Amino acid sequence: MSLSISHKGKPQLLSAAQLTLESVEHLFHYADMLRPVASRMKVCRILEGAVLANLFFEASTRTRISFSSAFARLGGAVSDTTGLTFSSISKGESISDTSRVISGYVDAIVVRHPQIGAVAEFAAATNLPLINGGDGPGEHPSQAILDLYTIINELSRVKKTISGSHIAIVGDLKYGRTAHSLIKLLSLYKGVKFTLISPQSLIMPEYIMNSVAHSGNSIDERVSLSSEIRDIDIVYATRMQKERFTSDEIDSDFPDFQINKKFIGTFCKPEVILMHPLPRDSSKDALDLSTDLDSDPRLAIFRQTDNGIPVRMALFSILLGVESLIAKNLQDATWKHPKLLGPNDHFSLR
Ligand code: CP
């Protein structure tokens, strides 16, 4: 039984495939412990003096800011790079040289890169703790971990567990790296029914399907909506990754499977949990999660984004080997903070 998270003997997270049920439960134990820090009730400075390089060579809002906030809330400092234009990679420097240079300046690295495999190249050239923040259409393991943490917490609210649940993953499953990582993580569990709904040209890649076939869970692939899809417990909607489309895909006429009130009323159980890794396309007819569900308490998307902080704090704690220090380093915060963060919030992180 391994509780550590490592890749080729180094404290690095590149793929959800590295995780076991035990390592995930270990991580969630510390995420639970750090929830009062994420909700600003407590402070914890176990990474005082450490520096994170938060390297985003591709657009990001929540992954970049939440990794940065998680490291800072543990007392560390953060050095950011955004876009390839502002990195010396644009002058021809190799990923490997860049990685080794940065290793001399910091104590941990998060990397997002538009090309599949580029983060692994970055990881190979450093012995520092490193996290894949998304590599093109490959994987986004920390997103899948916080998605799993959200699923467990939301199911527990309605007295259910992952085993026995019907989970629909909807949208662009070809390029959707969060879906690739999430189905791998969910496949650690038994007795799950998956329905994968996407246009024919954007189905889940065969190599991902092969990697989860061993779990024995039922996986039904659909290229349109039909009356046979019933009783969904969790909808995990994803955005069309248009920035990765080929010219043929851009010109495609996709079938309608917008996740809206009508979809929820037709295909889902009344206590369904609605998730999305975000960002979503909020335009009216987008094939994405509709804004007509925004005041629905079953919409868990912002509880999901909020969970990014305790989960990423726990990840840093484990990868930097300081998780045993958390309990005795929690202190009361000195400032006040609203209990509910947004006007449509129904529950707080506390
Ligand atoms: N979910 C996610 O990866 O969002 P960002 O692209 O904003 O980081």
CSV table of C-alpha atoms and ligand atoms in Angstrom, one decimal:
chain,number,residue,atom,x,y,z
A,1,MET,CA,0.0,0.0,0.0
A,2,SER,CA,1.6,3.3,-1.1
A,3,LEU,CA,0.5,6.6,0.3
A,4,SER,CA,3.1,8.7,-1.5
A,5,ILE,CA,2.6,10.4,-4.8
A,6,SER,CA,5.6,9.8,-7.0
A,7,HIS,CA,6.7,9.5,-10.6
A,8,LYS,CA,10.0,7.6,-11.4
A,9,GLY,CA,10.9,7.9,-7.7
A,10,LYS,CA,10.4,11.7,-7.6
A,11,PRO,CA,7.6,13.6,-5.7
A,12,GLN,CA,5.8,14.5,-9.0
A,13,LEU,CA,2.2,14.2,-10.1
A,14,LEU,CA,1.9,13.9,-13.9
A,15,SER,CA,-1.1,11.6,-14.3
A,16,ALA,CA,-4.1,10.4,-12.4
A,17,ALA,CA,-2.9,6.9,-13.1
A,18,GLN,CA,-0.3,7.3,-10.4
A,19,LEU,CA,-2.9,7.4,-7.7
A,20,THR,CA,-4.4,4.6,-5.7
A,21,LEU,CA,-7.5,4.5,-3.5
A,22,GLU,CA,-5.2,4.6,-0.4
A,23,SER,CA,-3.2,7.6,-1.7
A,24,VAL,CA,-6.3,9.5,-2.6
A,25,GLU,CA,-7.9,8.9,0.9
A,26,HIS,CA,-4.6,9.9,2.5
A,27,LEU,CA,-4.6,13.2,0.5
A,28,PHE,CA,-8.3,13.8,1.3
A,29,HIS,CA,-7.6,13.3,5.0
A,30,TYR,CA,-5.2,16.3,4.8
A,31,ALA,CA,-7.6,18.3,2.5
A,32,ASP,CA,-10.3,17.9,5.2
A,33,MET,CA,-7.8,19.1,7.9
A,34,LEU,CA,-6.9,22.2,5.7
A,35,ARG,CA,-10.6,23.2,5.0
A,36,PRO,CA,-10.6,25.7,7.8
A,37,VAL,CA,-7.5,27.4,6.2
A,38,ALA,CA,-9.3,27.4,2.8
A,39,SER,CA,-12.3,29.0,4.5
A,40,ARG,CA,-10.1,31.6,6.2
A,41,MET,CA,-11.0,30.4,9.7
A,42,LYS,CA,-7.4,29.3,10.4
A,43,VAL,CA,-3.9,30.0,9.1
A,44,CYS,CA,-1.1,27.5,8.6
A,45,ARG,CA,2.5,28.4,7.7
A,46,ILE,CA,4.2,25.1,7.2
A,47,LEU,CA,5.8,26.2,3.9
A,48,GLU,CA,7.3,29.5,5.3
A,49,GLY,CA,10.4,30.3,3.2
A,50,ALA,CA,9.5,28.0,0.3
A,51,VAL,CA,9.0,29.3,-3.2
A,52,LEU,CA,6.7,28.0,-5.9
A,53,ALA,CA,7.3,28.5,-9.7
A,54,ASN,CA,3.8,28.6,-11.2
A,55,LEU,CA,4.5,28.2,-14.9
A,56,PHE,CA,1.5,28.6,-17.1
A,57,PHE,CA,2.4,28.5,-20.8
A,58,GLU,CA,-1.3,28.3,-21.7
A,59,ALA,CA,-4.3,30.3,-20.5
A,60,SER,CA,-5.7,29.6,-17.0
A,61,THR,CA,-7.8,31.3,-14.4
A,62,ARG,CA,-8.6,28.8,-11.6
A,63,THR,CA,-5.7,26.4,-11.8
A,64,ARG,CA,-3.1,29.1,-11.8
A,65,ILE,CA,-4.7,31.2,-9.1
A,66,SER,CA,-5.7,28.3,-6.9
A,67,PHE,CA,-2.2,26.7,-6.9
A,68,SER,CA,-0.8,30.1,-6.2
A,69,SER,CA,-3.3,30.8,-3.4
A,70,ALA,CA,-2.8,27.3,-1.9
A,71,PHE,CA,1.0,27.7,-1.7
A,72,ALA,CA,0.7,31.2,-0.2
A,73,ARG,CA,-1.9,30.0,2.4
A,74,LEU,CA,0.7,27.5,3.6
A,75,GLY,CA,3.1,30.4,4.1
A,76,GLY,CA,5.1,30.1,0.8
A,77,ALA,CA,5.9,32.7,-1.8
A,78,VAL,CA,4.9,32.3,-5.5
A,79,SER,CA,6.8,33.3,-8.7
A,80,ASP,CA,4.5,33.2,-11.8
A,81,THR,CA,5.1,33.0,-15.6
A,82,THR,CA,2.1,33.3,-17.9
A,83,GLY,CA,2.2,32.6,-21.7
A,84,LEU,CA,5.1,31.3,-23.8
A,85,THR,CA,5.7,34.9,-25.1
A,86,PHE,CA,7.0,36.0,-21.8
A,87,SER,CA,9.3,33.0,-21.3
A,88,SER,CA,12.7,32.5,-22.8
A,89,ILE,CA,11.3,29.4,-24.4
A,90,SER,CA,10.2,31.9,-27.1
A,91,LYS,CA,13.9,32.6,-27.7
A,92,GLY,CA,14.5,28.9,-28.4
A,93,GLU,CA,15.5,27.7,-24.9
A,94,SER,CA,14.6,24.0,-24.4
A,95,ILE,CA,12.1,22.8,-21.9
A,96,SER,CA,14.9,20.8,-20.3
A,97,ASP,CA,17.2,23.8,-19.8
A,98,THR,CA,14.3,25.9,-18.6
A,99,SER,CA,13.3,23.3,-16.0
A,100,ARG,CA,16.9,23.0,-14.7
A,101,VAL,CA,17.3,26.7,-14.5
A,102,ILE,CA,14.1,27.2,-12.5
A,103,SER,CA,15.0,24.3,-10.2
A,104,GLY,CA,17.9,26.5,-8.9
A,105,TYR,CA,15.4,29.3,-7.9
A,106,VAL,CA,12.4,27.5,-6.3
A,107,ASP,CA,11.3,24.6,-4.1
A,108,ALA,CA,8.3,23.3,-6.2
A,109,ILE,CA,7.0,23.7,-9.7
A,110,VAL,CA,3.5,23.6,-11.3
A,111,VAL,CA,3.5,23.6,-15.2
A,112,ARG,CA,0.8,23.9,-17.7
A,113,HIS,CA,1.8,23.6,-21.4
A,114,PRO,CA,-0.3,23.4,-24.6
A,115,GLN,CA,1.5,20.2,-25.8
A,116,ILE,CA,0.9,16.7,-24.6
A,117,GLY,CA,4.1,15.3,-23.1
A,118,ALA,CA,5.7,18.7,-22.5
A,119,VAL,CA,5.1,18.6,-18.7
A,120,ALA,CA,6.7,15.1,-18.5
A,121,GLU,CA,9.8,16.6,-20.3
A,122,PHE,CA,9.9,19.4,-17.8
A,123,ALA,CA,9.6,16.8,-14.9
A,124,ALA,CA,12.4,14.7,-16.3
A,125,ALA,CA,14.9,17.6,-16.0
A,126,THR,CA,14.2,18.3,-12.4
A,127,ASN,CA,14.3,16.5,-9.1
A,128,LEU,CA,11.9,19.0,-7.4
A,129,PRO,CA,8.3,18.3,-6.5
A,130,LEU,CA,6.3,19.1,-9.7
A,131,ILE,CA,2.6,19.0,-10.6
A,132,ASN,CA,1.1,18.8,-14.1
A,133,GLY,CA,-1.3,21.7,-14.3
A,134,GLY,CA,-2.6,20.5,-17.7
A,135,ASP,CA,-0.7,19.3,-20.7
A,136,GLY,CA,-2.6,20.1,-23.9
A,137,PRO,CA,-5.3,17.4,-24.5
A,138,GLY,CA,-3.5,15.0,-22.2
A,139,GLU,CA,-4.3,15.1,-18.5
A,140,HIS,CA,-5.1,17.5,-15.7
A,141,PRO,CA,-4.7,15.3,-12.6
A,142,SER,CA,-5.0,17.9,-9.8
A,143,GLN,CA,-8.4,19.0,-11.4
A,144,ALA,CA,-9.5,15.3,-11.3
A,145,ILE,CA,-8.5,15.0,-7.6
A,146,LEU,CA,-10.5,18.1,-6.6
A,147,ASP,CA,-13.4,16.8,-8.8
A,148,LEU,CA,-13.3,13.5,-6.9
A,149,TYR,CA,-13.1,15.3,-3.6
A,150,THR,CA,-16.2,17.3,-4.6
A,151,ILE,CA,-18.1,14.2,-5.8
A,152,ILE,CA,-17.4,12.4,-2.5
A,153,ASN,CA,-18.6,15.4,-0.5
A,154,GLU,CA,-21.6,16.1,-2.6
A,155,LEU,CA,-22.7,12.5,-2.6
A,156,SER,CA,-22.3,12.3,1.1
A,157,ARG,CA,-24.7,15.3,1.4
A,158,VAL,CA,-27.4,13.1,-0.3
A,159,LYS,CA,-26.3,10.0,1.6
A,160,LYS,CA,-24.8,8.2,-1.4
A,161,THR,CA,-21.4,6.8,-2.4
A,162,ILE,CA,-19.5,6.6,-5.7
A,163,SER,CA,-20.1,2.8,-5.8
A,164,GLY,CA,-23.6,2.4,-7.1
A,165,SER,CA,-23.7,5.9,-8.8
A,166,HIS,CA,-24.5,6.7,-12.4
A,167,ILE,CA,-22.0,9.3,-13.6
A,168,ALA,CA,-22.5,11.0,-17.0
A,169,ILE,CA,-19.5,12.7,-18.5
A,170,VAL,CA,-20.6,15.0,-21.3
A,171,GLY,CA,-19.1,17.2,-24.0
A,172,ASP,CA,-15.7,17.2,-25.7
A,173,LEU,CA,-14.2,14.0,-24.4
A,174,LYS,CA,-11.5,13.9,-27.1
A,175,TYR,CA,-9.6,17.0,-26.0
A,176,GLY,CA,-11.1,17.3,-22.5
A,177,ARG,CA,-8.1,16.5,-20.3
A,178,THR,CA,-10.0,16.9,-17.1
A,179,ALA,CA,-12.4,14.1,-18.3
A,180,HIS,CA,-9.3,11.9,-19.1
A,181,SER,CA,-7.9,12.2,-15.6
A,182,LEU,CA,-11.3,12.0,-13.9
A,183,ILE,CA,-12.4,8.7,-15.5
A,184,LYS,CA,-9.1,7.2,-14.5
A,185,LEU,CA,-9.5,8.2,-10.9
A,186,LEU,CA,-13.2,7.2,-10.7
A,187,SER,CA,-12.1,3.8,-12.1
A,188,LEU,CA,-10.4,3.1,-8.8
A,189,TYR,CA,-13.9,2.4,-7.5
A,190,LYS,CA,-16.2,-0.6,-8.3
A,191,GLY,CA,-19.9,-0.6,-9.2
A,192,VAL,CA,-19.9,2.7,-11.1
A,193,LYS,CA,-22.0,3.2,-14.2
A,194,PHE,CA,-20.5,5.6,-16.7
A,195,THR,CA,-22.4,7.2,-19.6
A,196,LEU,CA,-20.1,9.1,-21.9
A,197,ILE,CA,-22.0,11.6,-24.1
A,198,SER,CA,-20.1,13.4,-26.9
A,199,PRO,CA,-20.3,14.1,-30.6
A,200,GLN,CA,-19.0,11.2,-32.7
A,201,SER,CA,-15.9,13.2,-33.7
A,202,LEU,CA,-15.1,14.0,-30.0
A,203,ILE,CA,-15.4,10.7,-28.3
A,204,MET,CA,-13.1,9.6,-25.5
A,205,PRO,CA,-9.8,8.4,-27.0
A,206,GLU,CA,-9.2,4.7,-27.2
A,207,TYR,CA,-6.0,4.8,-25.1
A,208,ILE,CA,-8.0,6.3,-22.2
A,209,MET,CA,-10.8,3.8,-22.6
A,210,ASN,CA,-8.2,1.0,-22.6
A,211,SER,CA,-6.6,2.4,-19.5
A,212,VAL,CA,-9.9,2.1,-17.5
A,213,ALA,CA,-11.2,-1.2,-19.0
A,214,HIS,CA,-9.6,-3.2,-16.1
A,215,SER,CA,-12.0,-1.7,-13.5
A,216,GLY,CA,-15.0,-3.8,-14.8
A,217,ASN,CA,-17.3,-0.8,-14.5
A,218,SER,CA,-20.1,-0.4,-17.0
A,219,ILE,CA,-19.2,2.3,-19.7
A,220,ASP,CA,-21.9,3.3,-22.2
A,221,GLU,CA,-20.8,5.6,-25.0
A,222,ARG,CA,-23.5,7.8,-26.6
A,223,VAL,CA,-23.2,10.3,-29.5
A,224,SER,CA,-26.6,11.7,-29.0
A,225,LEU,CA,-29.3,11.9,-26.3
A,226,SER,CA,-31.8,9.1,-26.1
A,227,SER,CA,-34.6,7.9,-23.8
A,228,GLU,CA,-32.4,5.0,-22.7
A,229,ILE,CA,-30.2,7.4,-20.7
A,230,ARG,CA,-32.0,7.6,-17.3
A,231,ASP,CA,-31.4,8.2,-13.6
A,232,ILE,CA,-28.1,10.1,-13.7
A,233,ASP,CA,-26.7,10.8,-10.2
A,234,ILE,CA,-23.8,13.1,-11.3
A,235,VAL,CA,-23.5,15.1,-14.5
A,236,TYR,CA,-19.9,16.2,-15.3
A,237,ALA,CA,-20.2,18.7,-18.2
A,238,THR,CA,-17.2,19.9,-20.1
A,239,ARG,CA,-16.5,22.7,-22.6
A,240,MET,CA,-15.8,22.2,-26.3
A,241,GLN,CA,-12.1,22.8,-26.5
A,242,LYS,CA,-12.4,24.8,-29.7
A,243,GLU,CA,-8.8,26.0,-29.4
A,244,ARG,CA,-7.6,22.4,-30.0
A,245,PHE,CA,-10.1,21.6,-32.9
A,246,THR,CA,-8.9,20.7,-36.4
A,247,SER,CA,-10.4,22.7,-39.3
A,248,ASP,CA,-12.9,19.9,-39.9
A,249,GLU,CA,-14.0,19.9,-36.3
A,250,ILE,CA,-14.5,23.7,-36.3
A,251,ASP,CA,-16.9,23.4,-39.2
A,252,SER,CA,-18.8,20.4,-37.7
A,253,ASP,CA,-22.5,20.6,-36.9
A,254,PHE,CA,-22.7,19.0,-33.5
A,255,PRO,CA,-25.9,17.5,-32.1
A,256,ASP,CA,-27.6,19.3,-29.2
A,257,PHE,CA,-26.7,18.1,-25.7
A,258,GLN,CA,-26.7,21.4,-23.8
A,259,ILE,CA,-26.9,20.7,-20.0
A,260,ASN,CA,-29.9,22.8,-19.0
A,261,LYS,CA,-33.1,22.5,-17.0
A,262,LYS,CA,-34.7,20.3,-19.7
A,263,PHE,CA,-31.8,17.9,-19.7
A,264,ILE,CA,-31.8,17.6,-15.9
A,265,GLY,CA,-35.5,17.1,-15.8
A,266,THR,CA,-35.4,14.4,-18.5
A,267,PHE,CA,-32.3,12.3,-17.8
A,268,CYS,CA,-31.4,12.9,-14.1
A,269,LYS,CA,-32.5,11.9,-10.6
A,270,PRO,CA,-34.1,14.7,-8.6
A,271,GLU,CA,-31.0,14.8,-6.3
A,272,VAL,CA,-28.5,15.0,-9.2
A,273,ILE,CA,-25.2,16.8,-8.7
A,274,LEU,CA,-24.2,19.1,-11.5
A,275,MET,CA,-20.5,19.6,-12.0
A,276,HIS,CA,-18.1,21.2,-14.6
A,277,PRO,CA,-14.4,21.8,-14.3
A,278,LEU,CA,-14.9,25.3,-15.8
A,279,PRO,CA,-14.5,27.6,-17.7
A,280,ARG,CA,-17.8,27.1,-19.5
A,281,ASP,CA,-19.1,28.9,-22.6
A,282,SER,CA,-22.0,30.9,-21.1
A,283,SER,CA,-23.4,32.1,-24.5
A,284,LYS,CA,-27.1,31.2,-24.9
A,285,ASP,CA,-27.0,28.2,-27.2
A,286,ALA,CA,-23.6,26.9,-26.4
A,287,LEU,CA,-23.2,23.1,-26.1
A,288,ASP,CA,-22.2,23.5,-22.5
A,289,LEU,CA,-23.7,23.9,-19.1
A,290,SER,CA,-26.5,26.4,-19.4
A,291,THR,CA,-26.8,29.5,-17.1
A,292,ASP,CA,-30.5,28.6,-16.6
A,293,LEU,CA,-29.3,26.4,-13.7
A,294,ASP,CA,-27.4,29.1,-12.0
A,295,SER,CA,-29.6,29.4,-8.9
A,296,ASP,CA,-30.2,25.7,-8.6
A,297,PRO,CA,-28.7,24.4,-5.3
A,298,ARG,CA,-27.8,21.1,-7.1
A,299,LEU,CA,-25.2,23.1,-9.2
A,300,ALA,CA,-21.9,22.3,-7.4
A,301,ILE,CA,-19.6,24.2,-9.8
A,302,PHE,CA,-18.4,26.8,-7.3
A,303,ARG,CA,-18.2,24.4,-4.4
A,304,GLN,CA,-16.0,22.4,-6.9
A,305,THR,CA,-13.7,25.5,-7.6
A,306,ASP,CA,-13.6,26.3,-3.9
A,307,ASN,CA,-12.4,22.7,-3.2
A,308,GLY,CA,-9.4,23.4,-5.4
A,309,ILE,CA,-7.7,25.2,-2.4
A,310,PRO,CA,-7.8,22.5,0.3
A,311,VAL,CA,-7.0,19.8,-2.2
A,312,ARG,CA,-4.0,21.7,-3.7
A,313,MET,CA,-2.8,22.6,-0.2
A,314,ALA,CA,-2.9,18.9,0.7
A,315,LEU,CA,-1.0,18.0,-2.5
A,316,PHE,CA,1.8,20.5,-1.8
A,317,SER,CA,2.0,19.3,1.8
A,318,ILE,CA,2.4,15.7,0.7
A,319,LEU,CA,4.8,16.4,-2.2
A,320,LEU,CA,7.0,18.6,0.0
A,321,GLY,CA,6.8,16.1,2.9
A,322,VAL,CA,5.3,18.4,5.5
A,323,GLU,CA,1.8,16.9,6.0
A,324,SER,CA,2.6,15.7,9.5
A,325,LEU,CA,3.1,19.3,10.6
A,326,ILE,CA,-0.4,20.5,9.6
A,327,ALA,CA,-2.3,19.7,12.8
A,328,LYS,CA,0.0,21.4,15.2
A,329,ASN,CA,0.5,24.5,13.0
A,330,LEU,CA,-3.2,25.6,12.7
A,331,GLN,CA,-3.9,29.0,14.3
A,332,ASP,CA,-6.9,31.2,14.3
A,333,ALA,CA,-7.1,33.7,11.5
A,334,THR,CA,-7.2,37.4,12.6
A,335,TRP,CA,-9.6,38.8,10.0
A,336,LYS,CA,-13.3,38.3,9.2
A,337,HIS,CA,-14.6,36.8,6.1
A,338,PRO,CA,-18.2,36.3,4.6
A,339,LYS,CA,-19.6,32.8,5.3
A,340,LEU,CA,-21.1,32.6,1.8
A,341,LEU,CA,-18.8,33.8,-1.0
A,342,GLY,CA,-21.4,34.5,-3.8
A,343,PRO,CA,-25.0,35.6,-4.1
A,344,ASN,CA,-26.1,32.1,-5.4
A,345,ASP,CA,-24.2,30.1,-2.8
A,346,HIS,CA,-26.3,27.7,-0.7
A,347,PHE,CA,-23.5,26.0,1.4
A,348,SER,CA,-20.2,27.3,2.7
A,349,LEU,CA,-16.8,25.4,2.7
A,350,ARG,CA,-16.7,25.5,6.5
B,1,CP,N1,-10.4,23.9,-14.8
B,1,CP,C1,-9.3,24.6,-15.3
B,1,CP,O1,-8.3,24.0,-15.6
B,1,CP,O2,-9.5,26.0,-15.4
B,1,CP,P1,-8.5,27.0,-15.9
B,1,CP,O3,-8.2,26.7,-17.3
B,1,CP,O4,-9.1,28.4,-15.7
B,1,CP,O5,-7.2,26.8,-15.1
